[in-house]
Amino acid sequence: MAPWRQKGSDIIEKWWFAAAWGTLLKWIVLGSGVGVLAGTASAFFLKSLDYVTGVRMANPWLLFLLPLGGALVSYLYSKYGGSSSKGNNLILEQIQTDSEAVPLRMAPLVLFGTLVTHLFGGSAGREGTAVQMGGSLAEWFGRMLRVKPVDRRILLICGISGGFGSIFGTPLAGTVFGLEVLAIGLISHEALIPAFVASFVGNLTAASFWGITHVHYPIGEIPALTMPVLLKVVLASVLFGLTSTLFSELTHALKRSYTRLFRNPVLKSAVGGVVVIVLVYVLGTRDYLGLGLPLIESSFTGEVTPFAFLGKLVFTSLTLGAGFQGGEVTPLFAIGATLGHALAEMLQLYAPFLAGLGFIAVFCGAANTPVACFLMGIELFGGEGAVYFFIACLVSYLFSGHSGIYTSQQIGISKSRFRAFPQGTTLGTARQPKKKKDGTL
């Protein structure tokens, strides 16, 4: 090689090496900033959630204020929320299209709304709150630093990962969830390092600095890898995927029905609260209120009724369908764990093992994030059952179809070669009926 060419190659290599270090340091700083904000917000939320749950358990009469609480939250959202009412879908849309900012007021609104939901007995989760707080704080952080539009998009992904990783204590799952949830079948690798930094620092901030501890459930003995066991796991995973579809579609259908029947969002939430109260007294149980953590614990260490998964599914769909705030993920954990426990006797498998598979697989089917849920299984239950975790997530993901809890999630790659989607199709638009050439449906 000519000397001048060798010198030019050396300069390019040194420039690339310096640029790589600069990019790494930049995203360590920015990702850490988002992680600290998301982890702190998650810690405050988790401590507050424990407090209001304790208050509700000690004062059963608070359930009767559920309609009033829902009406108050809906009024605040209609009066001051603006685009914040879109929830997680707003953050996904901004990452995909960069059409408008995620308002900072989303964080206090969703925090207050979720705490009210749990104080009065609504069946909801916590992931939606953490993701929305993380996304809105990441947006504010980026505006303060005046980052470029391309970096703003990555910061929003960091907000999702930081919120998810810190709320569940699963930094690896949080990393991949922020990358995988944007589009079915695609992972945004450009944000891999920033998302990991945000999720890792977020979890570290919540756990080490604020003293948050996360419950880990015993999955017990992992069965030997044999053909009969594999077939049973696949069968159970098909049911996990179908259950996730039932949850997603029922929740969306109830949202449409409530909105069609009650144009006023305040009245809609009030009526939804009344429906939940009536159902509590019809069934004679409060087991399906709140996060569902007692149901999850019983699935691993005790006994649950065979149709507990259906009760939690219906209560959560009714709560979220009426406009109450909160997430879907922890209730999905409860639905999956109780379903797995219910299937154990029929399939002759160890109940905690099948509960663990259901725990991650039902959520996987509803969120369409198989890699993130697989990693969550390893982080929560250990690596010994990794093969089973992977099979359960893949099968549930496939059998959940083109359905999910996030209507703004794009269909990057179709799950079936027999059904194609135009570029940019979301789960929400895929559900809409197609128009004929004359303009009719």
Coordinates of C-alpha atoms in Angstrom, one line a residue:
M1 CA 0.0 0.0 0.0
A2 CA 1.3 3.5 -0.9
P3 CA 2.4 5.5 2.1
W4 CA -0.2 8.2 1.6
R5 CA -2.9 5.6 1.4
Q6 CA -1.7 4.0 4.6
K7 CA -1.6 7.4 6.4
G8 CA -5.2 8.2 5.2
S9 CA -6.4 4.8 6.4
D10 CA -4.8 5.4 9.8
I11 CA -6.5 8.8 10.1
I12 CA -9.9 7.4 9.3
E13 CA -9.5 4.6 11.8
K14 CA -8.4 7.0 14.5
W15 CA -11.3 9.3 13.7
W16 CA -13.8 6.4 13.8
F17 CA -12.3 5.3 17.2
A18 CA -12.6 8.8 18.6
A19 CA -16.2 9.1 17.3
A20 CA -17.2 5.8 18.8
W21 CA -15.8 6.9 22.2
G22 CA -17.6 10.2 21.9
T23 CA -20.9 8.5 21.1
L24 CA -20.5 6.0 24.0
L25 CA -19.7 8.8 26.5
K26 CA -22.6 10.9 25.2
W27 CA -25.2 8.2 25.7
I28 CA -23.8 7.2 29.1
V29 CA -24.4 10.7 30.3
L30 CA -27.8 11.2 28.6
G31 CA -29.0 7.7 29.3
S32 CA -27.9 8.0 32.9
G33 CA -29.8 11.2 33.3
V34 CA -33.0 9.7 32.0
G35 CA -32.4 6.6 34.2
V36 CA -32.1 8.7 37.3
L37 CA -35.3 10.6 36.6
A38 CA -37.2 7.4 35.6
G39 CA -35.9 5.4 38.6
T40 CA -36.7 8.2 41.0
A41 CA -40.2 8.6 39.6
S42 CA -40.7 4.8 39.8
A43 CA -39.5 4.6 43.4
F44 CA -41.9 7.4 44.4
F45 CA -44.7 5.7 42.6
L46 CA -44.1 2.3 44.1
K47 CA -43.9 3.6 47.6
S48 CA -47.1 5.6 47.0
L49 CA -48.8 2.6 45.5
D50 CA -47.9 0.4 48.5
Y51 CA -49.4 3.1 50.8
V52 CA -52.7 3.6 49.0
T53 CA -53.1 -0.2 48.6
G54 CA -52.6 -0.6 52.4
V55 CA -55.2 2.2 53.0
R56 CA -57.7 0.4 50.7
M57 CA -57.2 -2.9 52.3
A58 CA -57.7 -1.4 55.7
N59 CA -60.8 0.5 54.6
P60 CA -63.0 -1.7 52.4
W61 CA -65.7 1.1 52.2
L62 CA -63.4 3.0 49.9
L63 CA -64.6 0.8 47.0
F64 CA -67.8 2.8 47.0
L65 CA -65.9 6.0 46.0
L66 CA -64.5 4.3 42.8
P67 CA -67.1 6.0 40.6
L68 CA -66.2 9.4 42.1
G69 CA -62.5 8.8 41.8
G70 CA -62.8 7.8 38.1
A71 CA -65.0 10.8 37.4
L72 CA -62.4 13.1 39.0
V73 CA -59.5 11.7 37.0
S74 CA -61.4 11.8 33.8
Y75 CA -62.3 15.4 34.5
L76 CA -58.7 16.4 35.0
Y77 CA -57.6 14.6 31.8
S78 CA -60.4 16.3 29.8
K79 CA -59.6 19.7 31.3
Y80 CA -55.8 19.7 31.4
G81 CA -54.6 16.5 29.8
G82 CA -54.7 17.2 26.1
S83 CA -52.7 14.6 24.2
S84 CA -51.7 12.9 27.5
S85 CA -55.0 11.0 27.4
K86 CA -53.4 8.8 24.7
G87 CA -51.1 7.3 27.4
N88 CA -48.4 4.9 26.2
N89 CA -49.6 5.2 22.6
L90 CA -48.6 8.9 22.6
I91 CA -45.0 8.0 23.4
L92 CA -45.0 5.3 20.7
E93 CA -46.4 7.8 18.1
Q94 CA -43.8 10.4 18.9
I95 CA -41.0 8.0 18.5
Q96 CA -42.4 6.8 15.2
T97 CA -43.5 10.1 13.7
D98 CA -42.1 13.0 15.7
S99 CA -45.3 14.9 15.2
E100 CA -45.7 16.6 18.6
A101 CA -44.1 16.8 22.0
V102 CA -44.9 14.6 25.0
P103 CA -46.1 17.0 27.6
L104 CA -44.5 17.1 31.1
R105 CA -47.9 17.1 32.7
M106 CA -48.4 13.5 31.6
A107 CA -46.2 12.4 34.5
P108 CA -48.2 13.9 37.4
L109 CA -51.5 13.2 35.7
V110 CA -50.9 9.5 35.2
L111 CA -49.3 9.2 38.7
F112 CA -52.3 10.8 40.4
G113 CA -54.8 8.9 38.2
T114 CA -53.2 5.5 38.9
L115 CA -53.0 6.1 42.6
V116 CA -56.7 7.1 42.7
T117 CA -57.6 3.9 40.7
H118 CA -55.8 1.7 43.2
L119 CA -56.9 3.6 46.3
F120 CA -60.6 3.0 45.4
G121 CA -60.2 -0.6 44.1
G122 CA -59.8 -0.5 40.3
S123 CA -58.1 -3.4 38.7
A124 CA -55.1 -2.0 36.9
G125 CA -51.3 -2.2 36.8
R126 CA -48.2 0.0 37.1
E127 CA -46.2 -0.4 33.9
G128 CA -48.2 2.2 32.0
T129 CA -47.6 4.7 34.7
A130 CA -43.9 4.1 34.8
V131 CA -43.5 4.2 31.0
Q132 CA -45.5 7.4 30.7
M133 CA -43.6 9.1 33.5
G134 CA -40.3 7.9 32.0
G135 CA -41.3 9.2 28.6
S136 CA -42.5 12.6 29.7
L137 CA -39.5 13.1 31.9
A138 CA -37.1 12.1 29.1
E139 CA -38.8 14.5 26.8
W140 CA -38.4 17.3 29.3
F141 CA -34.8 16.3 29.9
G142 CA -34.1 16.5 26.1
R143 CA -35.8 19.9 25.8
M144 CA -33.7 21.3 28.7
L145 CA -30.5 20.1 26.9
R146 CA -31.8 21.1 23.5
V147 CA -31.0 17.8 21.9
K148 CA -31.4 17.2 18.2
P149 CA -34.6 15.6 16.9
V150 CA -32.9 12.2 16.2
D151 CA -31.5 12.2 19.8
R152 CA -35.0 13.2 21.1
R153 CA -36.4 10.0 19.6
I154 CA -33.7 7.9 21.3
L155 CA -34.3 9.7 24.6
L156 CA -38.0 8.7 24.5
I157 CA -36.9 5.1 24.0
C158 CA -34.7 5.5 27.0
G159 CA -37.7 6.8 29.0
I160 CA -39.6 3.6 28.1
S161 CA -36.7 1.4 29.1
G162 CA -35.8 3.3 32.2
G163 CA -39.4 3.3 33.4
F164 CA -40.0 -0.4 32.6
G165 CA -36.7 -1.6 34.0
S166 CA -37.0 0.3 37.3
I167 CA -40.7 -0.5 38.0
F168 CA -40.1 -4.3 37.7
G169 CA -36.4 -4.6 38.6
T170 CA -35.6 -6.2 35.3
P171 CA -33.0 -4.0 33.5
L172 CA -32.3 -6.4 30.6
A173 CA -36.0 -6.9 29.9
G174 CA -36.5 -3.1 30.2
T175 CA -33.7 -2.5 27.7
V176 CA -35.2 -4.7 25.0
F177 CA -38.8 -3.7 25.8
G178 CA -38.1 -0.1 24.8
L179 CA -36.6 -1.3 21.5
E180 CA -39.0 -4.1 20.7
V181 CA -42.4 -2.5 21.6
L182 CA -42.2 0.1 18.8
A183 CA -43.0 -2.3 15.9
I184 CA -43.9 -6.0 15.7
G185 CA -41.0 -8.0 14.3
L186 CA -38.4 -5.2 14.4
I187 CA -35.9 -4.0 17.0
S188 CA -34.4 -0.6 16.9
H189 CA -30.7 -1.3 17.5
E190 CA -29.6 2.3 17.2
A191 CA -30.9 2.9 20.7
L192 CA -29.4 -0.3 22.2
I193 CA -26.7 1.3 24.3
P194 CA -28.7 4.3 25.5
A195 CA -31.7 2.1 26.4
F196 CA -29.5 -0.3 28.4
V197 CA -27.9 2.6 30.3
A198 CA -31.3 4.1 31.1
S199 CA -32.7 0.8 32.2
F200 CA -29.7 -0.2 34.2
V201 CA -29.3 3.2 35.9
G202 CA -33.1 3.4 36.5
N203 CA -33.2 0.1 38.2
L204 CA -30.0 0.9 40.2
T205 CA -31.5 4.3 41.3
A206 CA -34.8 2.7 42.4
A207 CA -33.2 -0.3 44.2
S208 CA -29.9 1.0 45.6
F209 CA -30.6 4.7 46.2
W210 CA -34.3 4.6 47.1
G211 CA -34.3 1.2 48.6
I212 CA -37.0 -0.4 46.4
T213 CA -37.2 -4.2 46.6
H214 CA -39.0 -6.4 44.1
V215 CA -40.8 -9.6 44.9
H216 CA -39.4 -12.7 43.2
Y217 CA -41.5 -15.8 43.0
P218 CA -40.2 -19.4 43.4
I219 CA -40.7 -21.3 40.2
G220 CA -39.5 -24.6 41.8
E221 CA -38.1 -27.6 40.0
I222 CA -37.7 -27.4 36.2
P223 CA -38.8 -30.6 34.4
A224 CA -36.4 -32.5 32.2
L225 CA -36.5 -31.6 28.6
T226 CA -38.5 -34.4 27.0
M227 CA -40.9 -34.6 24.1
P228 CA -44.1 -35.0 26.3
V229 CA -43.1 -32.0 28.4
L230 CA -42.3 -29.9 25.3
L231 CA -45.7 -30.7 23.8
K232 CA -47.5 -29.8 27.0
V233 CA -45.6 -26.5 27.2
V234 CA -46.5 -25.7 23.6
L235 CA -50.2 -26.5 24.2
A236 CA -50.2 -24.3 27.3
S237 CA -48.4 -21.5 25.4
V238 CA -51.1 -21.6 22.7
L239 CA -53.7 -21.0 25.4
F240 CA -51.5 -18.2 26.9
G241 CA -51.4 -16.5 23.5
L242 CA -55.2 -16.8 22.9
T243 CA -55.8 -15.5 26.4
S244 CA -53.7 -12.4 25.7
T245 CA -55.8 -11.8 22.6
L246 CA -59.0 -12.1 24.6
F247 CA -57.7 -9.5 27.1
S248 CA -56.6 -7.1 24.4
E249 CA -59.7 -7.3 22.3
L250 CA -62.1 -7.2 25.2
T251 CA -60.4 -4.1 26.6
H252 CA -60.5 -2.3 23.2
A253 CA -64.1 -3.3 22.7
L254 CA -65.1 -2.0 26.2
K255 CA -63.3 1.3 25.5
R256 CA -65.3 1.7 22.3
S257 CA -68.6 0.7 23.9
Y258 CA -68.2 3.0 26.9
T259 CA -67.3 5.9 24.6
R260 CA -70.2 5.2 22.3
L261 CA -72.7 5.0 25.2
F262 CA -71.3 7.8 27.2
R263 CA -69.9 10.7 25.3
N264 CA -68.9 12.5 28.5
P265 CA -65.7 11.0 29.8
V266 CA -66.5 11.9 33.4
L267 CA -69.9 10.1 33.2
K268 CA -68.2 7.1 31.4
S269 CA -65.7 6.6 34.2
A270 CA -68.3 7.0 36.9
V271 CA -70.5 4.4 35.3
G272 CA -67.5 2.1 34.9
G273 CA -66.8 2.4 38.6
V274 CA -70.4 1.4 39.4
V275 CA -70.1 -1.7 37.1
V276 CA -67.0 -2.8 39.0
I277 CA -68.7 -2.4 42.3
V278 CA -71.8 -4.4 41.2
L279 CA -69.6 -7.2 39.8
V280 CA -67.7 -7.4 43.1
Y281 CA -71.0 -8.0 45.0
V282 CA -72.4 -10.3 42.3
L283 CA -69.3 -12.6 42.6
G284 CA -68.9 -12.1 46.3
T285 CA -65.1 -11.5 46.2
R286 CA -62.6 -8.7 46.1
D287 CA -59.8 -10.9 44.9
Y288 CA -59.7 -9.3 41.5
L289 CA -59.2 -5.7 42.6
G290 CA -55.9 -3.8 42.6
L291 CA -52.7 -5.1 41.1
G292 CA -53.4 -8.8 41.7
L293 CA -50.2 -9.5 43.6
P294 CA -52.0 -11.9 46.1
L295 CA -53.3 -13.9 43.1
I296 CA -49.7 -14.1 41.7
E297 CA -48.3 -15.2 45.0
S298 CA -51.0 -17.9 45.5
S299 CA -50.3 -19.2 42.0
F300 CA -46.7 -20.0 43.0
T301 CA -47.1 -20.9 46.7
G302 CA -50.7 -21.9 47.3
E303 CA -54.0 -22.5 45.5
V304 CA -56.2 -20.4 43.3
T305 CA -59.6 -21.1 41.8
P306 CA -59.6 -22.6 38.3
F307 CA -61.2 -19.5 36.7
A308 CA -59.3 -16.8 38.7
F309 CA -57.6 -15.8 35.4
L310 CA -60.9 -15.0 33.8
G311 CA -62.1 -13.0 36.8
K312 CA -58.9 -10.9 36.8
L313 CA -59.2 -10.5 33.0
V314 CA -62.7 -9.2 33.1
F315 CA -62.2 -6.8 36.1
T316 CA -59.1 -5.3 34.5
S317 CA -60.7 -4.9 31.1
L318 CA -63.8 -3.2 32.7
T319 CA -61.5 -0.9 34.7
L320 CA -59.3 0.2 31.9
G321 CA -62.1 0.2 29.3
A322 CA -64.0 2.8 31.4
G323 CA -61.0 5.2 31.3
F324 CA -59.3 4.5 34.7
Q325 CA -55.5 5.0 34.7
G326 CA -52.9 2.4 35.3
G327 CA -51.1 -0.2 33.2
E328 CA -52.0 -3.7 32.0
V329 CA -48.8 -5.6 32.7
T330 CA -49.1 -6.6 36.3
P331 CA -52.7 -7.8 35.8
L332 CA -51.5 -9.7 32.8
F333 CA -48.9 -11.3 35.1
A334 CA -51.7 -12.3 37.4
I335 CA -53.9 -13.6 34.5
G336 CA -51.0 -15.7 33.2
A337 CA -49.8 -17.0 36.5
T338 CA -53.3 -18.1 37.6
L339 CA -54.0 -19.6 34.2
G340 CA -50.8 -21.6 34.3
H341 CA -51.7 -22.8 37.8
A342 CA -55.1 -23.8 36.5
L343 CA -53.6 -25.8 33.6
A344 CA -51.1 -27.6 35.8
E345 CA -53.3 -30.4 37.0
M346 CA -54.7 -31.1 33.5
L347 CA -51.3 -31.2 31.9
Q348 CA -49.7 -33.0 34.8
L349 CA -46.9 -30.3 35.2
Y350 CA -45.6 -28.6 38.4
A351 CA -47.9 -25.7 39.1
P352 CA -45.3 -23.0 40.0
F353 CA -43.4 -23.9 36.8
L354 CA -46.4 -23.5 34.6
A355 CA -47.4 -20.3 36.5
G356 CA -44.0 -18.9 35.7
L357 CA -44.5 -19.6 32.0
G358 CA -47.9 -18.0 32.0
F359 CA -46.6 -15.0 33.9
I360 CA -44.3 -14.0 31.0
A361 CA -46.2 -15.6 28.1
V362 CA -49.6 -13.9 28.5
F363 CA -47.8 -10.5 28.8
C364 CA -45.7 -11.4 25.8
G365 CA -48.7 -12.1 23.6
A366 CA -50.4 -8.9 24.7
A367 CA -47.3 -6.7 24.2
N368 CA -45.8 -8.5 21.2
T369 CA -42.4 -8.4 22.8
P370 CA -41.0 -12.0 22.9
V371 CA -37.4 -11.2 23.4
A372 CA -38.0 -8.8 26.3
C373 CA -40.4 -11.3 28.0
F374 CA -37.9 -14.1 27.5
L375 CA -35.2 -12.0 29.3
M376 CA -37.7 -11.1 32.0
G377 CA -38.3 -14.8 32.6
I378 CA -34.5 -15.3 33.1
E379 CA -34.2 -12.2 35.4
L380 CA -37.2 -13.2 37.5
F381 CA -36.9 -17.0 37.6
G382 CA -33.3 -17.8 36.7
G383 CA -31.7 -19.3 33.6
E384 CA -32.4 -23.0 34.3
G385 CA -35.7 -22.8 32.5
A386 CA -34.5 -20.6 29.6
V387 CA -35.5 -23.1 26.9
Y388 CA -39.0 -23.3 28.2
F389 CA -39.3 -19.5 28.6
F390 CA -38.2 -19.0 25.0
I391 CA -40.7 -21.6 23.7
A392 CA -43.5 -20.1 25.7
C393 CA -42.9 -16.6 24.5
L394 CA -42.5 -17.5 20.9
V395 CA -45.6 -19.6 20.8
S396 CA -47.7 -17.1 22.7
Y397 CA -46.4 -14.3 20.4
L398 CA -47.4 -16.2 17.3
F399 CA -50.9 -17.2 18.5
S400 CA -51.8 -13.8 19.8
G401 CA -52.1 -12.7 16.2
H402 CA -52.1 -9.1 15.1
S403 CA -53.6 -7.9 18.4
G404 CA -52.2 -6.2 21.4
I405 CA -52.6 -3.7 24.2
Y406 CA -50.8 -0.9 22.4
T407 CA -52.9 0.3 19.4
S408 CA -50.1 2.6 18.1
Q409 CA -47.7 -0.3 17.9
Q410 CA -46.7 -0.7 14.2
I411 CA -46.7 -4.0 12.3
G412 CA -43.2 -4.0 11.1
I413 CA -43.2 -7.6 9.9
S414 CA -46.4 -9.6 9.7
K415 CA -46.7 -12.7 11.8
S416 CA -48.2 -14.6 8.9
R417 CA -47.2 -14.8 5.3
F418 CA -50.8 -15.0 4.4
R419 CA -51.6 -11.5 5.6
A420 CA -49.7 -8.5 4.4
F421 CA -49.9 -5.0 5.8
P422 CA -48.9 -1.7 4.2
Q423 CA -45.9 0.1 5.7
G424 CA -46.9 2.2 8.8
T425 CA -49.9 0.1 9.7
T426 CA -50.5 0.0 13.4
L427 CA -52.6 -2.5 15.4
G428 CA -55.2 0.2 15.7
T429 CA -55.5 0.8 11.9
A430 CA -55.3 -2.9 11.1
R431 CA -58.4 -3.4 13.2
Q432 CA -60.4 -0.8 11.2
P433 CA -62.7 -2.2 8.5
K434 CA -61.5 -1.6 4.9
K435 CA -63.5 0.7 2.7
K436 CA -64.8 -0.5 -0.6
K437 CA -64.2 1.4 -3.9
D438 CA -67.5 3.2 -3.5
G439 CA -66.5 4.5 -0.1
T440 CA -68.7 2.2 2.0
L441 CA -67.4 -0.2 4.6

